[in-house]
């Protein structure tokens, strides 16, 4: 066994899980630091309390002896982490009484479950520990715009940025360094003066079209009124004079000639 057997327990660092047991709900935090594997258990609800426990090098030597290899210890730690992640956990000998001796148990249904003895923390110690956890959460949230929970869009953007960075690195390694492209000139934006003149031209064109339409309507009205009144005397056609010898009744026909009838006198 190496001088620091807990160096093989890195997979148990920064893990958290929730335990539902009877009507109680617990939160468990697992960390590895200061040559210890630390367990903190918090009770949810109005009777919130905290417990802590740990494994030291001596605890590990008691389980495996002093001649265990690092590979064996690492495999054991990975199995504990897998059990932790799958939620195969419980609080053994649970009692809500103050000073009760309870244990944090991994794999309670296995042939050889692992236990960590727990000691209740004072309210001040529990508050200090919870504050430290929230500080770590707040520091990590700064990388996602201070959001408490990472959203799906934030995770997708992070993956996309990582993929883009990897692609650029790969292409740079394969193709070699290339000359930086000169930025293309941006299209000139129309000035406010040109925009004003263009709008003025549009308004002038619209007004001229309106005036032309009004003039046309006025002319049509005038023509309509003239048609209703009838043609003026100047526009009336001059009467056609009948030609000489034409019939007065029908100017196109010649007038009939009547011969006078003479009557004889009474003397004859």
Short mmCIF file of C-alpha atoms in Angstrom, two decimals:
data_model
loop_
_atom_site.label_atom_id
_atom_site.label_comp_id
_atom_site.label_asym_id
_atom_site.label_seq_id
_atom_site.Cartn_x
_atom_site.Cartn_y
_atom_site.Cartn_z
CA UNK A 1 0.00 0.00 0.00
CA UNK A 2 1.21 3.51 -0.83
CA UNK A 3 1.91 6.09 1.82
CA UNK A 4 -1.29 7.92 0.86
CA UNK A 5 -4.01 5.32 0.16
CA UNK A 6 -6.65 8.06 -0.13
CA UNK A 7 -4.99 9.29 -3.31
CA UNK A 8 -6.90 6.45 -5.00
CA UNK A 9 -10.25 7.80 -3.76
CA UNK A 10 -10.43 10.77 -6.14
CA UNK A 11 -13.55 9.36 -7.83
CA UNK A 12 -15.45 9.93 -4.55
CA UNK A 13 -14.69 13.66 -4.50
CA UNK A 14 -17.49 16.19 -5.03
CA UNK A 15 -20.40 13.76 -5.19
CA UNK A 16 -23.90 14.49 -3.89
CA UNK A 17 -27.04 12.39 -3.59
CA UNK A 18 -30.50 12.44 -2.00
CA UNK A 19 -31.78 9.70 0.32
CA UNK A 20 -35.52 9.12 0.81
CA UNK A 21 -36.03 7.05 3.94
CA UNK A 22 -39.49 6.63 5.47
CA UNK A 23 -40.88 10.16 5.86
CA UNK A 24 -37.41 11.69 6.00
CA UNK A 25 -35.28 13.18 3.27
CA UNK A 26 -31.50 13.52 3.54
CA UNK A 27 -28.84 15.10 1.38
CA UNK A 28 -25.37 13.53 1.26
CA UNK A 29 -22.13 15.19 0.16
CA UNK A 30 -18.93 13.24 -0.44
CA UNK A 31 -15.51 14.97 -0.60
CA UNK A 32 -11.88 13.89 -0.42
CA UNK A 33 -9.43 16.28 1.26
CA UNK A 34 -6.83 16.47 3.99
CA UNK A 35 -6.12 12.73 3.83
CA UNK A 36 -9.76 11.96 4.60
CA UNK A 37 -12.83 10.78 2.80
CA UNK A 38 -15.49 13.09 4.26
CA UNK A 39 -19.23 12.48 4.41
CA UNK A 40 -21.75 15.17 5.37
CA UNK A 41 -25.44 14.33 5.83
CA UNK A 42 -28.17 16.95 6.17
CA UNK A 43 -31.78 16.39 7.25
CA UNK A 44 -34.37 18.36 5.26
CA UNK A 45 -37.41 20.02 6.80
CA UNK A 46 -38.10 22.29 9.74
CA UNK A 47 -35.90 20.09 11.97
CA UNK A 48 -32.88 20.54 9.72
CA UNK A 49 -29.67 19.11 11.19
CA UNK A 50 -26.22 18.12 9.97
CA UNK A 51 -23.96 15.12 10.66
CA UNK A 52 -20.46 14.39 9.53
CA UNK A 53 -18.19 11.36 9.32
CA UNK A 54 -15.00 10.29 7.59
CA UNK A 55 -12.59 7.52 6.67
CA UNK A 56 -8.93 8.01 7.43
CA UNK A 57 -5.89 6.01 6.33
CA UNK A 58 -6.20 3.89 9.45
CA UNK A 59 -9.80 2.98 8.56
CA UNK A 60 -8.70 1.84 5.10
CA UNK A 61 -5.82 -0.21 6.50
CA UNK A 62 -8.21 -1.95 8.88
CA UNK A 63 -10.34 -3.02 5.91
CA UNK A 64 -7.58 -4.02 3.45
CA UNK A 65 -4.49 -4.44 5.57
CA UNK A 66 -1.16 -2.76 4.98
CA UNK A 67 -0.14 -4.68 1.84
CA UNK A 68 -3.01 -3.82 -0.51
CA UNK A 69 -2.03 -2.46 -3.93
CA UNK A 70 -3.07 0.91 -5.30
CA UNK A 71 -4.92 -0.85 -8.12
CA UNK A 72 -7.07 -2.73 -5.60
CA UNK A 73 -7.81 0.45 -3.64
CA UNK A 74 -8.71 2.33 -6.81
CA UNK A 75 -11.06 -0.46 -7.93
CA UNK A 76 -12.70 -0.47 -4.50
CA UNK A 77 -13.18 3.31 -4.57
CA UNK A 78 -14.74 3.12 -8.04
CA UNK A 79 -17.25 0.53 -6.81
CA UNK A 80 -18.16 2.78 -3.88
CA UNK A 81 -18.64 5.71 -6.28
CA UNK A 82 -20.87 3.59 -8.52
CA UNK A 83 -23.02 2.55 -5.55
CA UNK A 84 -23.21 6.20 -4.45
CA UNK A 85 -24.30 7.40 -7.91
CA UNK A 86 -26.94 4.66 -8.23
CA UNK A 87 -28.45 5.77 -4.92
CA UNK A 88 -27.94 2.51 -3.05
CA UNK A 89 -27.61 4.39 0.24
CA UNK A 90 -29.33 4.63 3.60
CA UNK A 91 -28.96 5.95 7.12
CA UNK A 92 -28.51 2.96 9.42
CA UNK A 93 -29.71 2.95 13.03
CA UNK A 94 -31.63 6.13 12.32
CA UNK A 95 -33.04 8.01 15.29
CA UNK A 96 -34.15 11.63 15.55
CA UNK A 97 -32.93 11.77 19.15
CA UNK A 98 -30.05 14.10 19.96
CA UNK A 99 -26.70 12.33 20.22
CA UNK A 100 -27.98 9.14 18.58
CA UNK A 101 -25.28 6.97 16.98
CA UNK A 102 -26.22 6.65 13.34
CA UNK A 103 -24.27 5.51 10.26
CA UNK A 104 -24.10 6.32 6.58
CA UNK A 105 -24.32 3.01 4.70
CA UNK A 106 -23.35 2.22 1.09
CA UNK A 107 -24.89 -0.88 -0.50
CA UNK A 108 -27.22 -1.87 2.35
CA UNK A 109 -28.54 -4.82 0.32
CA UNK A 110 -25.08 -6.15 -0.60
CA UNK A 111 -23.26 -8.97 1.17
CA UNK A 112 -20.78 -6.59 2.74
CA UNK A 113 -22.15 -3.06 3.09
CA UNK A 114 -19.75 -0.24 3.96
CA UNK A 115 -20.49 2.08 6.89
CA UNK A 116 -19.30 5.53 7.92
CA UNK A 117 -20.02 6.54 11.52
CA UNK A 118 -21.75 9.93 11.81
CA UNK A 119 -21.51 12.58 14.52
CA UNK A 120 -24.04 15.38 14.79
CA UNK A 121 -22.74 18.89 14.13
CA UNK A 122 -23.70 21.94 16.15
CA UNK A 123 -26.08 24.45 14.50
CA UNK A 124 -23.17 26.86 14.01
CA UNK A 125 -21.01 24.18 12.39
CA UNK A 126 -23.87 23.07 10.15
CA UNK A 127 -24.58 26.65 9.05
CA UNK A 128 -20.89 27.27 8.33
CA UNK A 129 -20.66 24.10 6.24
CA UNK A 130 -23.83 24.92 4.27
CA UNK A 131 -22.54 28.43 3.60
CA UNK A 132 -19.28 27.03 2.25
CA UNK A 133 -21.22 24.76 -0.12
CA UNK A 134 -23.29 27.67 -1.40
CA UNK A 135 -20.14 29.73 -1.96
CA UNK A 136 -18.75 26.95 -4.16
CA UNK A 137 -22.04 26.83 -6.08
CA UNK A 138 -22.01 30.61 -6.59
CA UNK A 139 -18.42 30.55 -7.85
CA UNK A 140 -19.25 27.82 -10.35
CA UNK A 141 -22.38 29.72 -11.47
CA UNK A 142 -20.24 32.66 -12.60
CA UNK A 143 -19.17 30.66 -15.65
CA UNK A 144 -22.84 30.37 -16.75
CA UNK A 145 -23.86 34.00 -16.21
CA UNK A 146 -24.52 33.46 -12.49
CA UNK A 147 -27.43 31.09 -13.08
CA UNK A 148 -28.01 28.69 -10.21
CA UNK A 149 -28.92 25.81 -12.51
CA UNK A 150 -27.26 25.27 -15.90
CA UNK A 151 -29.90 25.49 -18.63
CA UNK A 152 -29.91 23.31 -21.74
CA UNK A 153 -28.99 26.30 -23.94
CA UNK A 154 -25.95 27.03 -21.75
CA UNK A 155 -24.79 23.41 -21.95
CA UNK A 156 -25.34 23.32 -25.72
CA UNK A 157 -23.37 26.55 -26.17
CA UNK A 158 -20.52 25.21 -24.06
CA UNK A 159 -20.37 21.99 -26.09
CA UNK A 160 -20.56 23.96 -29.33
CA UNK A 161 -17.71 26.26 -28.26
CA UNK A 162 -15.60 23.28 -27.24
CA UNK A 163 -16.25 21.57 -30.57
CA UNK A 164 -15.37 24.73 -32.49
CA UNK A 165 -12.13 25.15 -30.53
CA UNK A 166 -11.19 21.51 -31.12
CA UNK A 167 -11.92 21.83 -34.85
CA UNK A 168 -9.79 24.94 -35.15
CA UNK A 169 -6.92 23.28 -33.28
CA UNK A 170 -7.12 20.16 -35.47
CA UNK A 171 -7.23 22.10 -38.73
CA UNK A 172 -4.35 24.30 -37.59
CA UNK A 173 -2.25 21.23 -36.77
CA UNK A 174 -2.99 19.48 -40.08
CA UNK A 175 -2.84 22.38 -42.50
CA UNK A 176 -0.26 24.43 -40.67
CA UNK A 177 -0.43 28.11 -39.85
CA UNK A 178 -2.11 30.20 -42.51
CA UNK A 179 -2.01 33.89 -43.14
CA UNK A 180 -4.73 35.79 -41.36
CA UNK A 181 -7.42 36.95 -43.72
CA UNK A 182 -7.88 40.64 -44.06
CA UNK A 183 -11.27 41.75 -42.88
CA UNK A 184 -13.56 42.53 -45.77
CA UNK A 185 -14.64 46.15 -45.93
CA UNK A 186 -18.02 46.74 -44.47
CA UNK A 187 -20.63 48.15 -46.84
CA UNK A 188 -21.11 51.86 -46.49
CA UNK A 189 -24.20 52.74 -44.61
CA UNK A 190 -26.38 55.49 -46.08
CA UNK A 191 -26.02 58.76 -44.25
CA UNK A 192 -28.93 60.41 -42.53
CA UNK A 193 -28.84 63.25 -45.08
CA UNK A 194 -29.27 60.88 -48.04
CA UNK A 195 -32.06 59.07 -46.21
CA UNK A 196 -33.79 62.42 -45.61
CA UNK A 197 -33.48 63.49 -49.26
CA UNK A 198 -34.78 60.13 -50.46
CA UNK A 199 -37.79 60.38 -48.18
CA UNK A 200 -38.42 63.97 -49.38
CA UNK A 201 -38.34 62.80 -53.02
CA UNK A 202 -40.83 60.08 -52.21
CA UNK A 203 -43.17 62.58 -50.54
CA UNK A 204 -42.91 64.98 -53.53
CA UNK A 205 -43.68 62.17 -55.97
CA UNK A 206 -46.67 61.10 -53.93
CA UNK A 207 -48.04 64.67 -53.74
CA UNK A 208 -47.66 65.19 -57.51
CA UNK A 209 -49.49 61.94 -58.19
CA UNK A 210 -52.29 63.00 -55.86
CA UNK A 211 -52.59 66.41 -57.58
CA UNK A 212 -52.72 64.78 -61.04
CA UNK A 213 -55.43 62.40 -59.88
CA UNK A 214 -57.46 65.26 -58.40
CA UNK A 215 -57.17 67.27 -61.66
CA UNK A 216 -58.32 64.28 -63.69
CA UNK A 217 -61.30 63.76 -61.40
CA UNK A 218 -62.20 67.46 -61.71
CA UNK A 219 -62.08 67.28 -65.52
CA UNK A 220 -64.28 64.19 -65.56
CA UNK A 221 -66.84 65.91 -63.32
CA UNK A 222 -66.91 68.93 -65.61
CA UNK A 223 -67.46 66.74 -68.68
CA UNK A 224 -70.25 64.89 -66.92
CA UNK A 225 -72.06 68.12 -65.99
CA UNK A 226 -71.74 69.42 -69.56
CA UNK A 227 -73.20 66.22 -70.98
CA UNK A 228 -76.16 66.44 -68.60
CA UNK A 229 -76.97 70.07 -69.59
CA UNK A 230 -76.90 69.26 -73.33
CA UNK A 231 -74.91 70.94 -76.16
CA UNK A 232 -74.48 74.70 -76.13
CA UNK A 233 -76.13 76.90 -78.84
CA UNK A 234 -72.81 77.38 -80.52
CA UNK A 235 -72.48 73.60 -80.81
CA UNK A 236 -76.02 73.07 -82.25
CA UNK A 237 -76.01 72.23 -86.01
CA UNK A 238 -77.38 74.91 -88.33
CA UNK A 239 -80.77 74.11 -89.90
CA UNK A 240 -80.63 72.88 -93.48
CA UNK A 241 -82.41 75.12 -95.96
CA UNK A 242 -84.75 73.25 -98.29
CA UNK A 243 -83.74 73.58 -101.93
CA UNK A 244 -85.94 75.41 -104.33
CA UNK A 245 -88.99 73.54 -105.41
CA UNK A 246 -88.83 71.13 -102.47
CA UNK A 247 -91.84 70.08 -100.52
CA UNK A 248 -92.32 71.85 -97.27
CA UNK A 249 -93.61 68.69 -95.67
CA UNK A 250 -90.74 66.62 -96.92
CA UNK A 251 -87.82 68.71 -98.15
CA UNK A 252 -86.33 65.70 -99.95
CA UNK A 253 -89.31 65.51 -102.34
CA UNK A 254 -90.35 67.97 -104.99
CA UNK A 255 -93.47 70.00 -104.40
CA UNK A 256 -96.54 69.01 -106.34
CA UNK A 257 -97.86 71.47 -108.90
CA UNK A 258 -101.58 72.10 -108.98
CA UNK A 259 -103.24 73.38 -112.16
CA UNK A 260 -106.07 75.88 -111.67
CA UNK A 261 -109.50 74.64 -112.74
CA UNK A 262 -111.50 77.04 -114.81
CA UNK A 263 -115.30 76.98 -114.72
CA UNK A 264 -117.51 78.23 -117.53
CA UNK A 265 -119.89 81.20 -117.05
CA UNK A 266 -123.61 80.81 -116.56
CA UNK A 267 -124.37 82.52 -119.87
CA UNK A 268 -122.97 79.66 -121.92
#
